[in-house]
Amino acid sequence: MKILFTSTVFLLMSCLGVAKNEQNQSKEIYTPSQETKVAYFASGCFWCVEAIFESVKGVEEAVSGYAGGHTKNPTYESTGRGDTGHAETVAVYYNPKVVSFETLVKVYYGSHVPTTVNGQHPDYGSQYRSIAFYSNEQEKSIINNMIAKLNKEVYNGKVATEVQKFTKFYKAEEYHQDFEKRNPNQPYVKAVSIPRLNRFKKKFPELLKENEK
């Protein structure tokens, strides 16, 4: 009975434990402009990561999905089993005239623990690993320079983030999009996602959109 109770609590408090009926209205259709750029980051449960980036000035949209794996058309279930090699990833659509890629990397490292291998508490597994994706050599250099700085000044050489060339992003199932915003009373959201977002907001108030302050 104790084992069953512990397992139930873990599922309620983990990103993997959600049921598909935990959803509300459909998300509005977003159309990027010609100036819009896209960056891709993985740092734990994508519900949390999506909400953090959507709070940042210059970010037009954040979409939850899967990247960094070796199979086509991954799903939430197959990614969660570790069958695909993918990580829960967020595509960040941003206006480079308002926010730079370098600032997005700052947001990324300021909103998760990059020394944790394969996980962000309370979610563990390869699908929750830390990956910063780059699309060109300039972005790769920005990421690597940040890692070098953090390894020297903060984490004593223990940053575990993978730095990967971006290849393919698969959008996650619709019920995952804007999950935190649409399900504020879901147990995981209340216990993990919202506190993580609030910690970020407190740390970087100057980066927030006016309606997020």
Short mmCIF file of C-alpha atoms in Angstrom, two decimals:
data_model
loop_
_atom_site.label_atom_id
_atom_site.label_comp_id
_atom_site.label_asym_id
_atom_site.label_seq_id
_atom_site.Cartn_x
_atom_site.Cartn_y
_atom_site.Cartn_z
CA MET A 1 0.00 0.00 0.00
CA LYS A 2 2.85 2.38 0.84
CA ILE A 3 4.53 1.69 -2.52
CA LEU A 4 1.26 2.30 -4.36
CA PHE A 5 0.69 5.56 -2.49
CA THR A 6 4.22 6.77 -3.23
CA SER A 7 3.86 5.93 -6.91
CA THR A 8 0.55 7.79 -7.13
CA VAL A 9 2.00 10.89 -5.48
CA PHE A 10 4.98 10.81 -7.85
CA LEU A 11 2.73 10.65 -10.91
CA LEU A 12 0.58 13.52 -9.68
CA MET A 13 3.69 15.59 -9.05
CA SER A 14 5.54 14.76 -12.28
CA CYS A 15 5.27 16.07 -15.81
CA LEU A 16 4.77 12.51 -17.10
CA GLY A 17 1.74 11.86 -14.90
CA VAL A 18 -0.77 14.06 -16.74
CA ALA A 19 -3.92 12.70 -18.32
CA LYS A 20 -4.98 13.89 -21.77
CA ASN A 21 -8.22 15.31 -20.43
CA GLU A 22 -6.27 17.91 -18.44
CA GLN A 23 -6.98 20.67 -20.94
CA ASN A 24 -9.22 23.61 -21.70
CA GLN A 25 -9.80 25.69 -24.82
CA SER A 26 -7.69 25.32 -27.96
CA LYS A 27 -4.69 27.56 -28.40
CA GLU A 28 -4.99 30.49 -30.78
CA ILE A 29 -3.18 30.14 -34.10
CA TYR A 30 0.12 32.04 -34.18
CA THR A 31 1.66 33.32 -37.42
CA PRO A 32 5.31 34.47 -37.24
CA SER A 33 6.45 37.54 -39.16
CA GLN A 34 9.32 37.65 -41.66
CA GLU A 35 11.58 39.09 -38.95
CA THR A 36 10.81 36.33 -36.44
CA LYS A 37 13.60 33.95 -35.48
CA VAL A 38 13.35 30.63 -33.63
CA ALA A 39 15.55 29.20 -30.87
CA TYR A 40 15.25 25.76 -29.30
CA PHE A 41 15.91 24.80 -25.67
CA ALA A 42 15.36 21.72 -23.49
CA SER A 43 15.56 21.96 -19.70
CA GLY A 44 13.06 19.63 -18.05
CA CYS A 45 9.28 19.55 -18.37
CA PHE A 46 8.25 21.61 -21.37
CA TRP A 47 5.21 23.02 -19.57
CA CYS A 48 7.58 24.91 -17.27
CA VAL A 49 10.01 25.96 -20.00
CA GLU A 50 7.26 27.20 -22.31
CA ALA A 51 5.72 29.40 -19.62
CA ILE A 52 9.09 30.91 -18.70
CA PHE A 53 10.01 31.92 -22.23
CA GLU A 54 6.52 33.26 -22.95
CA SER A 55 6.97 35.71 -20.07
CA VAL A 56 10.03 37.31 -21.71
CA LYS A 57 9.89 40.60 -23.65
CA GLY A 58 10.38 40.01 -27.36
CA VAL A 59 9.19 36.41 -27.30
CA GLU A 60 6.15 36.13 -29.54
CA GLU A 61 5.35 32.47 -28.97
CA ALA A 62 6.72 29.33 -27.34
CA VAL A 63 5.73 25.88 -28.56
CA SER A 64 6.24 22.60 -26.71
CA GLY A 65 7.65 19.65 -28.63
CA TYR A 66 10.44 17.14 -29.03
CA ALA A 67 13.98 17.41 -30.43
CA GLY A 68 17.43 15.89 -30.14
CA GLY A 69 16.44 12.29 -30.82
CA HIS A 70 16.90 9.65 -33.48
CA THR A 71 13.37 8.64 -34.53
CA LYS A 72 10.65 10.24 -36.62
CA ASN A 73 7.33 11.44 -35.22
CA PRO A 74 7.94 10.98 -31.48
CA THR A 75 4.98 11.12 -29.12
CA TYR A 76 4.66 12.03 -25.45
CA GLU A 77 4.42 8.34 -24.56
CA SER A 78 7.36 7.13 -26.68
CA THR A 79 9.57 10.03 -25.58
CA GLY A 80 8.64 9.35 -21.95
CA ARG A 81 9.72 5.72 -22.30
CA GLY A 82 13.10 6.84 -23.59
CA ASP A 83 12.53 5.03 -26.89
CA THR A 84 13.20 7.99 -29.19
CA GLY A 85 16.21 9.79 -27.75
CA HIS A 86 14.28 13.05 -27.85
CA ALA A 87 14.07 15.60 -25.07
CA GLU A 88 11.06 17.72 -24.21
CA THR A 89 11.98 20.90 -26.06
CA VAL A 90 10.50 24.35 -26.53
CA ALA A 91 10.65 26.29 -29.79
CA VAL A 92 10.97 29.98 -28.90
CA TYR A 93 9.73 32.40 -31.58
CA TYR A 94 11.26 35.80 -30.93
CA ASN A 95 11.76 39.27 -32.36
CA PRO A 96 15.56 39.81 -32.58
CA LYS A 97 15.00 43.59 -32.52
CA VAL A 98 13.61 43.26 -29.00
CA VAL A 99 15.44 40.28 -27.50
CA SER A 100 18.71 38.72 -28.62
CA PHE A 101 19.66 35.06 -28.82
CA GLU A 102 22.28 35.79 -26.17
CA THR A 103 19.57 37.03 -23.80
CA LEU A 104 17.50 33.90 -24.47
CA VAL A 105 20.53 31.82 -23.49
CA LYS A 106 20.71 33.90 -20.30
CA VAL A 107 17.04 33.11 -19.67
CA TYR A 108 17.71 29.44 -20.32
CA TYR A 109 20.55 29.18 -17.83
CA GLY A 110 18.80 31.41 -15.33
CA SER A 111 15.74 29.18 -15.16
CA HIS A 112 17.05 25.64 -14.61
CA VAL A 113 19.84 23.68 -12.92
CA PRO A 114 22.28 22.84 -15.73
CA THR A 115 24.42 20.51 -13.61
CA THR A 116 21.70 17.87 -13.28
CA VAL A 117 22.24 14.97 -15.68
CA ASN A 118 19.02 13.68 -17.26
CA GLY A 119 16.50 15.63 -15.26
CA GLN A 120 15.09 18.65 -13.48
CA HIS A 121 13.47 17.93 -10.13
CA PRO A 122 11.03 16.21 -9.81
CA ASP A 123 11.34 14.86 -13.39
CA TYR A 124 14.14 12.48 -14.28
CA GLY A 125 14.97 10.62 -17.47
CA SER A 126 16.72 11.40 -20.76
CA GLN A 127 13.61 13.22 -22.01
CA TYR A 128 14.22 15.87 -19.34
CA ARG A 129 17.92 16.45 -20.03
CA SER A 130 19.43 19.86 -20.64
CA ILE A 131 20.11 20.65 -24.32
CA ALA A 132 20.85 24.01 -25.95
CA PHE A 133 20.41 23.84 -29.71
CA TYR A 134 22.20 26.06 -32.21
CA SER A 135 21.41 26.80 -35.86
CA ASN A 136 24.69 28.47 -36.82
CA GLU A 137 28.24 28.99 -35.58
CA GLN A 138 27.42 32.31 -33.93
CA GLU A 139 24.73 30.71 -31.77
CA LYS A 140 27.05 27.82 -30.96
CA SER A 141 29.72 30.26 -29.82
CA ILE A 142 27.26 32.17 -27.63
CA ILE A 143 26.16 28.96 -25.91
CA ASN A 144 29.69 27.66 -25.40
CA ASN A 145 30.91 31.01 -24.06
CA MET A 146 28.07 31.02 -21.54
CA ILE A 147 28.90 27.47 -20.46
CA ALA A 148 32.57 28.37 -20.04
CA LYS A 149 31.64 31.40 -17.94
CA LEU A 150 29.23 29.41 -15.74
CA ASN A 151 31.69 26.55 -15.32
CA LYS A 152 34.36 28.99 -14.15
CA GLU A 153 32.28 31.36 -12.02
CA VAL A 154 29.32 29.33 -10.71
CA TYR A 155 29.30 25.58 -11.28
CA ASN A 156 32.95 24.54 -10.96
CA GLY A 157 33.05 22.75 -14.32
CA LYS A 158 29.88 20.74 -13.72
CA VAL A 159 27.52 22.11 -16.41
CA ALA A 160 25.94 19.04 -18.05
CA THR A 161 24.13 20.78 -20.91
CA GLU A 162 24.42 19.12 -24.30
CA VAL A 163 25.17 21.54 -27.15
CA GLN A 164 23.57 20.19 -30.32
CA LYS A 165 23.19 21.33 -33.90
CA PHE A 166 19.47 21.78 -34.49
CA THR A 167 18.02 19.35 -37.01
CA LYS A 168 14.30 18.72 -36.46
CA PHE A 169 11.55 19.83 -34.10
CA TYR A 170 8.32 17.89 -33.66
CA LYS A 171 5.43 19.83 -32.15
CA ALA A 172 3.91 18.09 -29.13
CA GLU A 173 0.28 17.05 -28.87
CA GLU A 174 -2.13 19.96 -28.71
CA TYR A 175 -3.11 19.39 -25.09
CA HIS A 176 0.47 20.22 -24.04
CA GLN A 177 0.44 23.69 -25.59
CA ASP A 178 0.03 26.52 -23.06
CA PHE A 179 -0.54 23.78 -20.49
CA GLU A 180 0.43 25.82 -17.45
CA LYS A 181 -1.72 28.78 -18.46
CA ARG A 182 -4.76 26.63 -19.26
CA ASN A 183 -4.48 24.32 -16.24
CA PRO A 184 -3.46 26.48 -13.26
CA ASN A 185 -5.02 24.11 -10.72
CA GLN A 186 -3.39 20.91 -11.99
CA PRO A 187 -1.28 19.49 -9.09
CA TYR A 188 2.05 19.49 -10.93
CA VAL A 189 1.48 22.98 -12.27
CA LYS A 190 0.66 24.33 -8.80
CA ALA A 191 3.54 22.55 -7.08
CA VAL A 192 6.31 22.76 -9.71
CA SER A 193 5.58 24.87 -12.80
CA ILE A 194 4.22 28.04 -11.20
CA PRO A 195 6.91 28.18 -8.46
CA ARG A 196 9.61 27.69 -11.12
CA LEU A 197 8.14 30.52 -13.20
CA ASN A 198 7.89 32.79 -10.17
CA ARG A 199 11.52 32.14 -9.22
CA PHE A 200 12.55 33.19 -12.71
CA LYS A 201 10.41 36.33 -12.58
CA LYS A 202 11.92 37.34 -9.26
CA LYS A 203 15.44 36.80 -10.60
CA PHE A 204 15.00 38.67 -13.91
CA PRO A 205 12.25 41.32 -13.56
CA GLU A 206 13.91 43.49 -16.21
CA LEU A 207 13.33 40.81 -18.88
CA LEU A 208 9.59 40.45 -18.32
CA LYS A 209 6.70 41.61 -20.46
CA GLU A 210 4.62 44.31 -18.78
CA ASN A 211 1.68 41.95 -18.17
CA GLU A 212 4.00 39.42 -16.50
CA LYS A 213 5.40 41.73 -13.83
#
